[in-house]
Coordinates of C-alpha atoms and ligand atoms in Angstrom, one line a residue:
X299 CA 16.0 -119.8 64.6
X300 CA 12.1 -120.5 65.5
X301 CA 10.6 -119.1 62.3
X302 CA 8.1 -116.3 63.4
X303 CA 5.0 -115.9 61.8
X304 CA 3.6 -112.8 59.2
X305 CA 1.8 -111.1 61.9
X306 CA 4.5 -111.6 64.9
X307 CA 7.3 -109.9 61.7
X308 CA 4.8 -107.3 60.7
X309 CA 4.6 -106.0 64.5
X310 CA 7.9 -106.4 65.3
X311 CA 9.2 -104.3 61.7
X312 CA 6.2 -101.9 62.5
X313 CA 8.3 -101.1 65.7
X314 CA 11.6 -101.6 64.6
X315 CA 12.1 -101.2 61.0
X316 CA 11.6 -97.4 58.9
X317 CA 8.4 -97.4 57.5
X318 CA 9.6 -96.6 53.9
X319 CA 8.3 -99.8 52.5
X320 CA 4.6 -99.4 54.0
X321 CA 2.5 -101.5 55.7
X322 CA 4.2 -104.8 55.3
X323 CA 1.8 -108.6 55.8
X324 CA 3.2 -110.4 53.3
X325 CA 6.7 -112.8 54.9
X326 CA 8.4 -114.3 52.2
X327 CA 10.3 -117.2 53.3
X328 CA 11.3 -119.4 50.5
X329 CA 11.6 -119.8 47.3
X330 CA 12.1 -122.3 44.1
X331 CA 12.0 -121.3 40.6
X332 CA 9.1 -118.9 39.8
X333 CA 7.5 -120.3 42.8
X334 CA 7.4 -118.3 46.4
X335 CA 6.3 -119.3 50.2
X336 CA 5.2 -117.3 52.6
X337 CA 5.4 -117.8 56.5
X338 CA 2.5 -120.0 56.6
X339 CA 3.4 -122.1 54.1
X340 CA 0.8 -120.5 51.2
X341 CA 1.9 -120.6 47.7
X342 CA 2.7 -117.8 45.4
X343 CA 3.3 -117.5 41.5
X344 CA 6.2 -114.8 41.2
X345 CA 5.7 -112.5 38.6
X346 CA 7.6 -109.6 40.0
X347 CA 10.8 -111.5 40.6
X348 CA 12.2 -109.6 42.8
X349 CA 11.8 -106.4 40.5
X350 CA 13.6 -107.8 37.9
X351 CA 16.7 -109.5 40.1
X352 CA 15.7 -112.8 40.0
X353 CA 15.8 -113.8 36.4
X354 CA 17.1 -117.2 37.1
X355 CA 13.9 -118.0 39.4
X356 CA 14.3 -118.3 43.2
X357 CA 17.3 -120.6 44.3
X358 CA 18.4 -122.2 40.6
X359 CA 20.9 -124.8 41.7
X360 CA 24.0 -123.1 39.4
X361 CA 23.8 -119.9 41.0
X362 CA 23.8 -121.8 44.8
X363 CA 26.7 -123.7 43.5
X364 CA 28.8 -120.6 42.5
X365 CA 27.7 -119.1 46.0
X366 CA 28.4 -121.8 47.9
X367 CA 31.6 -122.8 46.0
X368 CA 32.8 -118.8 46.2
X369 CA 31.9 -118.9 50.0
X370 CA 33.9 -121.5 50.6
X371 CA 36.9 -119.9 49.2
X372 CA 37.1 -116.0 49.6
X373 CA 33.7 -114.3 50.8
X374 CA 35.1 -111.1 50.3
X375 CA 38.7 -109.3 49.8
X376 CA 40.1 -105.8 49.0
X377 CA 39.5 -104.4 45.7
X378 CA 43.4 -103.3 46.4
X379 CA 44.0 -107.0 45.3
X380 CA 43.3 -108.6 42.5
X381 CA 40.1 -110.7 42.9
X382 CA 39.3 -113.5 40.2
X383 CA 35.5 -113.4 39.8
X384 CA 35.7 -109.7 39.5
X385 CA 38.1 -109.5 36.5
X386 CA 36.4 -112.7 34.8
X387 CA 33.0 -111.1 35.1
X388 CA 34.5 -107.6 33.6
X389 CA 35.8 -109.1 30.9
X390 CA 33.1 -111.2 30.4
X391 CA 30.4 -108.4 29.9
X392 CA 33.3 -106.4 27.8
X393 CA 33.4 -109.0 25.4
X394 CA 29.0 -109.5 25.6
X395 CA 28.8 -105.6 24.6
X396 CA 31.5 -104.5 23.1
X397 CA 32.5 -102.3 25.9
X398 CA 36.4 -101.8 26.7
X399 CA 36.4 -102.2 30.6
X400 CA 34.3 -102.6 33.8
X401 CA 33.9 -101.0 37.4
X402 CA 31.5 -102.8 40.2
X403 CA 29.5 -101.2 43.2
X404 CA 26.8 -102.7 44.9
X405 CA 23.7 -101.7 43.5
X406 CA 21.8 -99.9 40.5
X407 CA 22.1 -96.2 42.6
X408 CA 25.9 -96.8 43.3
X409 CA 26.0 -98.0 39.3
X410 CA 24.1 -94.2 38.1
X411 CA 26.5 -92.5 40.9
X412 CA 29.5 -93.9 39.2
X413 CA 28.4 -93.4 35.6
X414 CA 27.4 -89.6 36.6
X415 CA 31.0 -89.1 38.1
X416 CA 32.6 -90.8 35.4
X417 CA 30.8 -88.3 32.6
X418 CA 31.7 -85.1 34.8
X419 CA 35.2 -86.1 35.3
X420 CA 35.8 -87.4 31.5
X421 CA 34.6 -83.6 30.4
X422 CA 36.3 -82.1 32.5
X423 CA 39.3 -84.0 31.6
X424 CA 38.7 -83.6 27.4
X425 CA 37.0 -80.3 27.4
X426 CA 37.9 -78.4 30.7
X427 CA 35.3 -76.6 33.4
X428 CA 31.5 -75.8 32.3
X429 CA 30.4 -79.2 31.0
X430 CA 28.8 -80.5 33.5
X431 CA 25.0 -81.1 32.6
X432 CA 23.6 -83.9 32.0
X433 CA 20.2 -84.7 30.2
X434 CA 18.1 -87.2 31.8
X435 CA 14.4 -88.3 31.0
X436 CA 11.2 -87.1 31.8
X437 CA 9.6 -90.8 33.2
X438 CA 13.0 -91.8 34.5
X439 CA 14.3 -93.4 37.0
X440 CA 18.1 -94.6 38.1
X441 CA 18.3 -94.3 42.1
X442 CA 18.2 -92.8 45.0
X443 CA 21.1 -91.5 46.3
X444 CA 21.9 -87.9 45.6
X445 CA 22.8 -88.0 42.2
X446 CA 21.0 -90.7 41.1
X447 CA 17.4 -88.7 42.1
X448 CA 18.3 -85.7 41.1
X449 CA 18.5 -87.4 37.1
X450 CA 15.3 -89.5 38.6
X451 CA 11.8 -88.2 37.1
X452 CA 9.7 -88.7 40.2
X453 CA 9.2 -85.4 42.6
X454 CA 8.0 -88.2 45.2
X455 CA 12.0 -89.5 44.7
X456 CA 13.7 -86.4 44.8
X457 CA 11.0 -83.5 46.8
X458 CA 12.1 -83.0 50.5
X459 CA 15.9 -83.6 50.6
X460 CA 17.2 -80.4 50.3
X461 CA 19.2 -79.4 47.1
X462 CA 19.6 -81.6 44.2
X463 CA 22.5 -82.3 42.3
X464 CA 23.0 -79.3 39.8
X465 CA 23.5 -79.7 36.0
X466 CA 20.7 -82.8 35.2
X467 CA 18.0 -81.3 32.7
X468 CA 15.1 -83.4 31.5
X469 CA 14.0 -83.8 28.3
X470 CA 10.6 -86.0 27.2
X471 CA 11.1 -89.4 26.5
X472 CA 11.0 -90.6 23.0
X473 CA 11.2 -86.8 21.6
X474 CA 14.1 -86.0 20.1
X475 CA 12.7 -82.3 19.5
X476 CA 12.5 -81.9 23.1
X477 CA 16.2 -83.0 23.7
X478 CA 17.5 -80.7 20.6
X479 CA 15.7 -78.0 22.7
X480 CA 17.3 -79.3 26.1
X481 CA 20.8 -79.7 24.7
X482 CA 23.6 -77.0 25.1
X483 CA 27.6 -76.7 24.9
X484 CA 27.7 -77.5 28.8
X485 CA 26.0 -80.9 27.9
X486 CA 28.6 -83.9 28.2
X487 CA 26.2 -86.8 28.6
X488 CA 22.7 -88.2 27.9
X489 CA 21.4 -90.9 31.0
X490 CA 18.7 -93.2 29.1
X491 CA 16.9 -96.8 30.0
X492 CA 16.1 -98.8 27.0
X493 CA 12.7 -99.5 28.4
X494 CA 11.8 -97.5 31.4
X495 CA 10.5 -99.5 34.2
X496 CA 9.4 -97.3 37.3
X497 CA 8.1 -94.7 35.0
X498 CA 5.6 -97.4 33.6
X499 CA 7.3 -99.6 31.1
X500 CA 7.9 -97.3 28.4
X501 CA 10.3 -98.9 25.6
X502 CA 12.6 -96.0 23.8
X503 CA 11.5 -96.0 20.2
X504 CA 14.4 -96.9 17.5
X505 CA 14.6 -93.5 16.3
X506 CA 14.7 -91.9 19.6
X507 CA 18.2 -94.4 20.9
X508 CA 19.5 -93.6 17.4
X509 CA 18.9 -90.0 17.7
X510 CA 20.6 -89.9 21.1
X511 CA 23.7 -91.6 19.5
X512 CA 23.9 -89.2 16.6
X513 CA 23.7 -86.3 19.0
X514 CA 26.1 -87.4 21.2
X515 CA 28.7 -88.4 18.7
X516 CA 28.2 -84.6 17.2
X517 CA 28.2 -83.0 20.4
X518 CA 31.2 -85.7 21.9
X519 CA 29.2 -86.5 24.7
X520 CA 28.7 -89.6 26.2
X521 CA 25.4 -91.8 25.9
X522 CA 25.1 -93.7 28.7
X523 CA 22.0 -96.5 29.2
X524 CA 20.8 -97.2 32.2
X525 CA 20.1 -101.1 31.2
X526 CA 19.8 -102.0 35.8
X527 CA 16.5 -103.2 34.9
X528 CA 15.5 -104.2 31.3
X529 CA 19.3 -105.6 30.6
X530 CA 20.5 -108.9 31.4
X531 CA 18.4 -111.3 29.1
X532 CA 15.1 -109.2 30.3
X533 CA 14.2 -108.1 26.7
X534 CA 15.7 -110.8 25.3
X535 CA 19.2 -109.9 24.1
X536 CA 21.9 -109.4 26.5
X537 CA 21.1 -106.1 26.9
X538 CA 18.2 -104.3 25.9
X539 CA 20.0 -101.4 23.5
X540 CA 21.3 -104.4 21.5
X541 CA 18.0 -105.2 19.9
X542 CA 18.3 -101.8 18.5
X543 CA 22.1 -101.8 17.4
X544 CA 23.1 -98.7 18.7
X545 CA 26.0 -98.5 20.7
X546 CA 26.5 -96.5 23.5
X547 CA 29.4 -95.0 25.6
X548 CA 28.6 -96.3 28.8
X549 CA 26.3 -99.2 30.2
X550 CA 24.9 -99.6 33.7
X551 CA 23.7 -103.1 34.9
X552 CA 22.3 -104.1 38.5
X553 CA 19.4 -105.8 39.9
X554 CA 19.8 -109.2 38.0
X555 CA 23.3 -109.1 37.3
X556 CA 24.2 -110.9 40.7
X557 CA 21.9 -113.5 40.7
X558 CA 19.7 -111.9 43.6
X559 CA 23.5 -110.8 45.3
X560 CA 23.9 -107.0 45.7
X561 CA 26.0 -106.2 42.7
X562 CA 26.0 -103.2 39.8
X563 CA 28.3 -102.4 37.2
X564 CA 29.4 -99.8 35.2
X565 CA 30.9 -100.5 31.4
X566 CA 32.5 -97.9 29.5
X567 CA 33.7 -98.1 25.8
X568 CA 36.9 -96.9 24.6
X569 CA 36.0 -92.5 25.6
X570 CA 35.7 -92.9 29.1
X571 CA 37.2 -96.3 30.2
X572 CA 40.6 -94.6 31.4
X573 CA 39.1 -92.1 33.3
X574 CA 38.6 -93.4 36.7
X575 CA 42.1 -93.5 38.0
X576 CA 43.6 -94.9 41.6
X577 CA 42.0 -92.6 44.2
X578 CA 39.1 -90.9 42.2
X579 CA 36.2 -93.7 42.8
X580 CA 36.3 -96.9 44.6
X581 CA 34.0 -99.3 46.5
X582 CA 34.9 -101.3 49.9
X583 CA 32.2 -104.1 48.7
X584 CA 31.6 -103.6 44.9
X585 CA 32.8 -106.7 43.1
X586 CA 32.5 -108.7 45.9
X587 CA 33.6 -112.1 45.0
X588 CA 30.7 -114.2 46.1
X589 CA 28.5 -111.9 44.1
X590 CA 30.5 -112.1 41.2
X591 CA 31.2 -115.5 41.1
X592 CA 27.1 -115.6 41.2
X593 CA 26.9 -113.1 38.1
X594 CA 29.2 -115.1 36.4
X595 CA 26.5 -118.2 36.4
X596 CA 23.8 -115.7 35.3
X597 CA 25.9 -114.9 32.6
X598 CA 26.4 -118.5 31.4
X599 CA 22.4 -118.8 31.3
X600 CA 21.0 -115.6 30.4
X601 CA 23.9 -115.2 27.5
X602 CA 23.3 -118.3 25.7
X603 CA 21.3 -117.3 22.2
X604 CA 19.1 -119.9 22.7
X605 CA 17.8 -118.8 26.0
X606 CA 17.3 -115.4 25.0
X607 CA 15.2 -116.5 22.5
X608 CA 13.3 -118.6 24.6
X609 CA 12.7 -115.2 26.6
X610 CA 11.2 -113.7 23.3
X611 CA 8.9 -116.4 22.0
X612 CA 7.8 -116.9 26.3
X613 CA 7.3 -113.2 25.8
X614 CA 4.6 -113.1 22.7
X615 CA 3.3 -115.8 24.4
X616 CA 2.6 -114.3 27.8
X617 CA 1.6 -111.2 25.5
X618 CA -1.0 -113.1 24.0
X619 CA -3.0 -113.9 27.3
X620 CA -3.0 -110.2 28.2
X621 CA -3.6 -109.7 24.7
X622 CA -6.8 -111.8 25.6
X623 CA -8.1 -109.9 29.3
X624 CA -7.9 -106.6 26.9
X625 CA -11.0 -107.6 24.5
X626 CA -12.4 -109.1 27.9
X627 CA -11.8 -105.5 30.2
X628 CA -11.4 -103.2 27.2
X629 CA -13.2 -100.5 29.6
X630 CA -10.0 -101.7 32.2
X631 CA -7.6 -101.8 29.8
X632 CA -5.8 -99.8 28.1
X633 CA -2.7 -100.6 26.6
X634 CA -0.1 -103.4 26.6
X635 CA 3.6 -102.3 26.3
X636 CA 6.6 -103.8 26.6
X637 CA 10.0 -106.0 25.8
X638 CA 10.5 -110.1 26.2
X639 CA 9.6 -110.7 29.2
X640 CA 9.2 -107.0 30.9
X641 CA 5.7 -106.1 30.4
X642 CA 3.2 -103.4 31.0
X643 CA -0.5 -103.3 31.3
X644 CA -1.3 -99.6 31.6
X645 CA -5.1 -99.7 33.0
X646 CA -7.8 -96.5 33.0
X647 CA -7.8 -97.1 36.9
X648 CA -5.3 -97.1 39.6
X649 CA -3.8 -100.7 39.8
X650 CA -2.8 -100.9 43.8
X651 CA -6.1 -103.0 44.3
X652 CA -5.8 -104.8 41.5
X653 CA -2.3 -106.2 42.7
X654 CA -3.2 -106.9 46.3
X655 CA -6.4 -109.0 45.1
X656 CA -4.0 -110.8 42.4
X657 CA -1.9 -111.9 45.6
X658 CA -5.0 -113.5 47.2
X659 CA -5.0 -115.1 44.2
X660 CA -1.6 -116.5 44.4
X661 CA 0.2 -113.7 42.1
X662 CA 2.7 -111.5 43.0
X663 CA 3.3 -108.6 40.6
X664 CA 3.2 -104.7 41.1
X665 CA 2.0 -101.7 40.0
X666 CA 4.1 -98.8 38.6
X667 CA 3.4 -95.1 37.6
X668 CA 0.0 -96.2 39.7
X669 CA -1.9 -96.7 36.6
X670 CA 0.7 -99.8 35.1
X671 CA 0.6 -103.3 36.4
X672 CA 4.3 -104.7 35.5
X673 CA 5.4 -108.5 34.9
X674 CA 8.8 -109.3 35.5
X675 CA 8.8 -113.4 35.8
X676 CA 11.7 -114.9 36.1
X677 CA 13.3 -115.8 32.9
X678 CA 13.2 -119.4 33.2
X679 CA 9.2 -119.5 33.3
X680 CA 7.2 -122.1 31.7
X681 CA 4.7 -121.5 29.2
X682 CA 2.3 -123.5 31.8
X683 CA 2.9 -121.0 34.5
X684 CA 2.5 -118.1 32.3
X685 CA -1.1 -119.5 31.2
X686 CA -1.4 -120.0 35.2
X687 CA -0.6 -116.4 35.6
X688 CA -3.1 -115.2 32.7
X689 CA -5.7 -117.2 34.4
X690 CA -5.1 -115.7 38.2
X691 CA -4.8 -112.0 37.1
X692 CA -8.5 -113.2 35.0
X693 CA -9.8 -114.2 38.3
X694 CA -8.8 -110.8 39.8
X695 CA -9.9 -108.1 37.3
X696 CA -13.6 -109.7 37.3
X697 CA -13.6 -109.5 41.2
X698 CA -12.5 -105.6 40.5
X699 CA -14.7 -105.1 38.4
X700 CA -17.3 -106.5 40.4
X701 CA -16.1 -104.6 43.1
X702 CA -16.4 -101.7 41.1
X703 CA -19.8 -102.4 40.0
X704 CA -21.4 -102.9 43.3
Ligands
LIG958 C1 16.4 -98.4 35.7 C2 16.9 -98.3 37.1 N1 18.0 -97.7 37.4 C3 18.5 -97.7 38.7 C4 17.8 -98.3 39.7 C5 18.3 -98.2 41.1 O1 18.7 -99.5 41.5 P1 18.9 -99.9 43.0 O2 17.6 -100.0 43.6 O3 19.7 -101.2 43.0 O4 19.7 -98.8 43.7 C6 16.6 -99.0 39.4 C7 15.8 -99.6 40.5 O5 14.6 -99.9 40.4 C8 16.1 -99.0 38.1 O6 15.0 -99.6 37.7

């Protein structure tokens, strides 16, 4: 194929793509490690990764091997067969969390779907008809399909599309108070991230996971944590909850899990793991073998205790550079929140202009809950390219504040 260059894609996707992603002049067209290029050959730091998919860096040579070798043997079969990489990888993340078994979809909305399903279906099955709500957070958010956005914070995500799913009820985020108040007997589950990402990088507070648990053990309803974006080495334990020691009922992982594949997975703990029987959920794609056999690398990687804390220490380090631009913007700057290597910088301003004007300075990242900017490197970054990184996003807060200024 004669590549085509960003302007020649951006008219052709103005005409021929939906115009949900925007505006679109950015082609990226390779990648290697933390490193991106685009169509005409510029060079980017990535510091979004993907949102939080590629945690490996772009193209790392053991995920390509596990593609390629997978690919080579059985790119995809019927889940009404048993398929190897699929019941390696379950067990594989059974034994990581101490969960009992594992489904897999596709993606981080097919993940919340399954794990909404599997809460309504596991009440109904233990306590009958009428327990059907479940309590989701203010600031949240876990897809958009139908039931995914109706338990997704966001009136952008969920205003528009007619009805949404009955029986979700929000509660505030890291107020236990506010859940007592939400909670009733129809309640059989609680949907919580461990750090919430599109709601602005908002870590759940010790006491507010441990609350959860006790509430849900008392009430016998599930906890489920929606880990598709801070889990998988991101916060520097396998998954994020695990810093905190509380276990839950039921885990949801996506995003990174497949090595940049389309893969999610739901892991339930001894309540609920039963309760999906032949003929009540199921998934043409999920598992697929290539993408497993791709999560199963990740999981050799991002497992290993001494990369995880690698992702800590290249955490408080990368903190300590945005540490540094808030005494130097302290009018800019607000506050810096976060977990290993998932990071917030909530500003006073709107941060859209911020991030385009990084990217002319060879950063990617994004902004979130339009006032955070959010980090997401790939885990395998170098201390050199987070200094790199520091030094770019420098370059482009003075040029907005000079902006601002004139
Ligand atoms: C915490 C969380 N849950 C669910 C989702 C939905 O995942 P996907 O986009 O793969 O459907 C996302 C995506 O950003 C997410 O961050």
């Amino acid at each position: 194929m004669t590549p085509l260059t960003t302007q020649q894609l951006a008219e052709t996707a103005r005409t021929y793509c939906f115009p949900n992603y925007g505006d679109r002049d950015l082609a990226i067209v390779s990648g290697k490690g933390c490193r991106v290029r685009d169509a005409e050959g510029n060079e980017y730091l990535d510091f979004l990764g993907g949102i939080a998919v590629n945690s490996l860096g772009h193209c790392h040579p053991a995920v390509v091997e596990a593609i390629r070798a997978q690919a080579a043997e059985l790119i995809h079969c019927s889940n009404l067969y048993l398929i190897d990489p699929y019941v390696r990888l379950a067990e594989r993340l059974c034994r990581e969390t101490g969960m009992k078994k594992a489904f897999f979809c596709n993606s981080g909305t097919e993940a919340t779907e399954a794990a909404m399903k599997l809460a309504r279906r596991w009440a109904a099955n233990t306590r009958g008809d009428g327990h059907a709500t479940i309590i989701a957070f203010e600031g949240s958010f876990h897809g958009r399909t139908y039931g995914s956005m109706s338990a997704t914070w966001n009136k952008k995500v969920r205003e528009g599309f007619g009805t949404a799913l009955s029986g979700v009820r929000f509660a505030n985020f890291n107020d236990l108070e506010s859940v007592d108040a939400a909670w009733g007997e129809d309640v059989c589950a609680v949907l919580v991230e461990t750090v919430q990402g599109e709601g602005g990088v908002n870590p759940a507070s010790h006491a507010f996971l441990t609350g959860l648990r006790e509430r849900c053990s008392r009430a016998d309803a599930l906890l489920m944590i929606d880990e598709i974006q801070c889990g998988m080495g991101r916060c520097g334990y396998p998954f994020a909850y695990q810093g905190g020691h509380v276990q839950p009922d039921v885990v949801l992982a996506a995003k990174a899990l497949g090595g940049g594949l389309p893969l999610g997975g739901v892991l339930a703990g001894e309540k609920a793991c039963d309760v999906f029987q032949p003929g009540t959920h199921g998934s043409t794609f999920g598992g697929n073998p290539v993408a497993c056999a791709a999560a199963l690398a990740v999981c050799d990687i991002v497992f290993d205790p001494d990369f995880l804390e690698a992702v800590g220490e290249k955490g408080c380090h990368f903190w300590g550079g945005l540490g540094g631009l808030q005494r130097e913007f302290p009018e800019l700057i607000k506050t810096i929140r976060g977990l290993g290597l998932m990071i917030g910088m909530e500003l006073t301003r709107p941060g859209a202009e911020i991030v385009k004007i990084a990217r002319r300075h060879g950063l990617l990242i994004n902004c979130t809950a339009d006032k955070v900017l959010r980090f997401l490197p790939p885990l395998t970054v170098e201390q050199s390219d987070i200094d790199e990184a520091v030094e770019k996003l420098h370059a482009a807060l003075k040029e907005f504040e000079a902006q601002a200024n004139v």
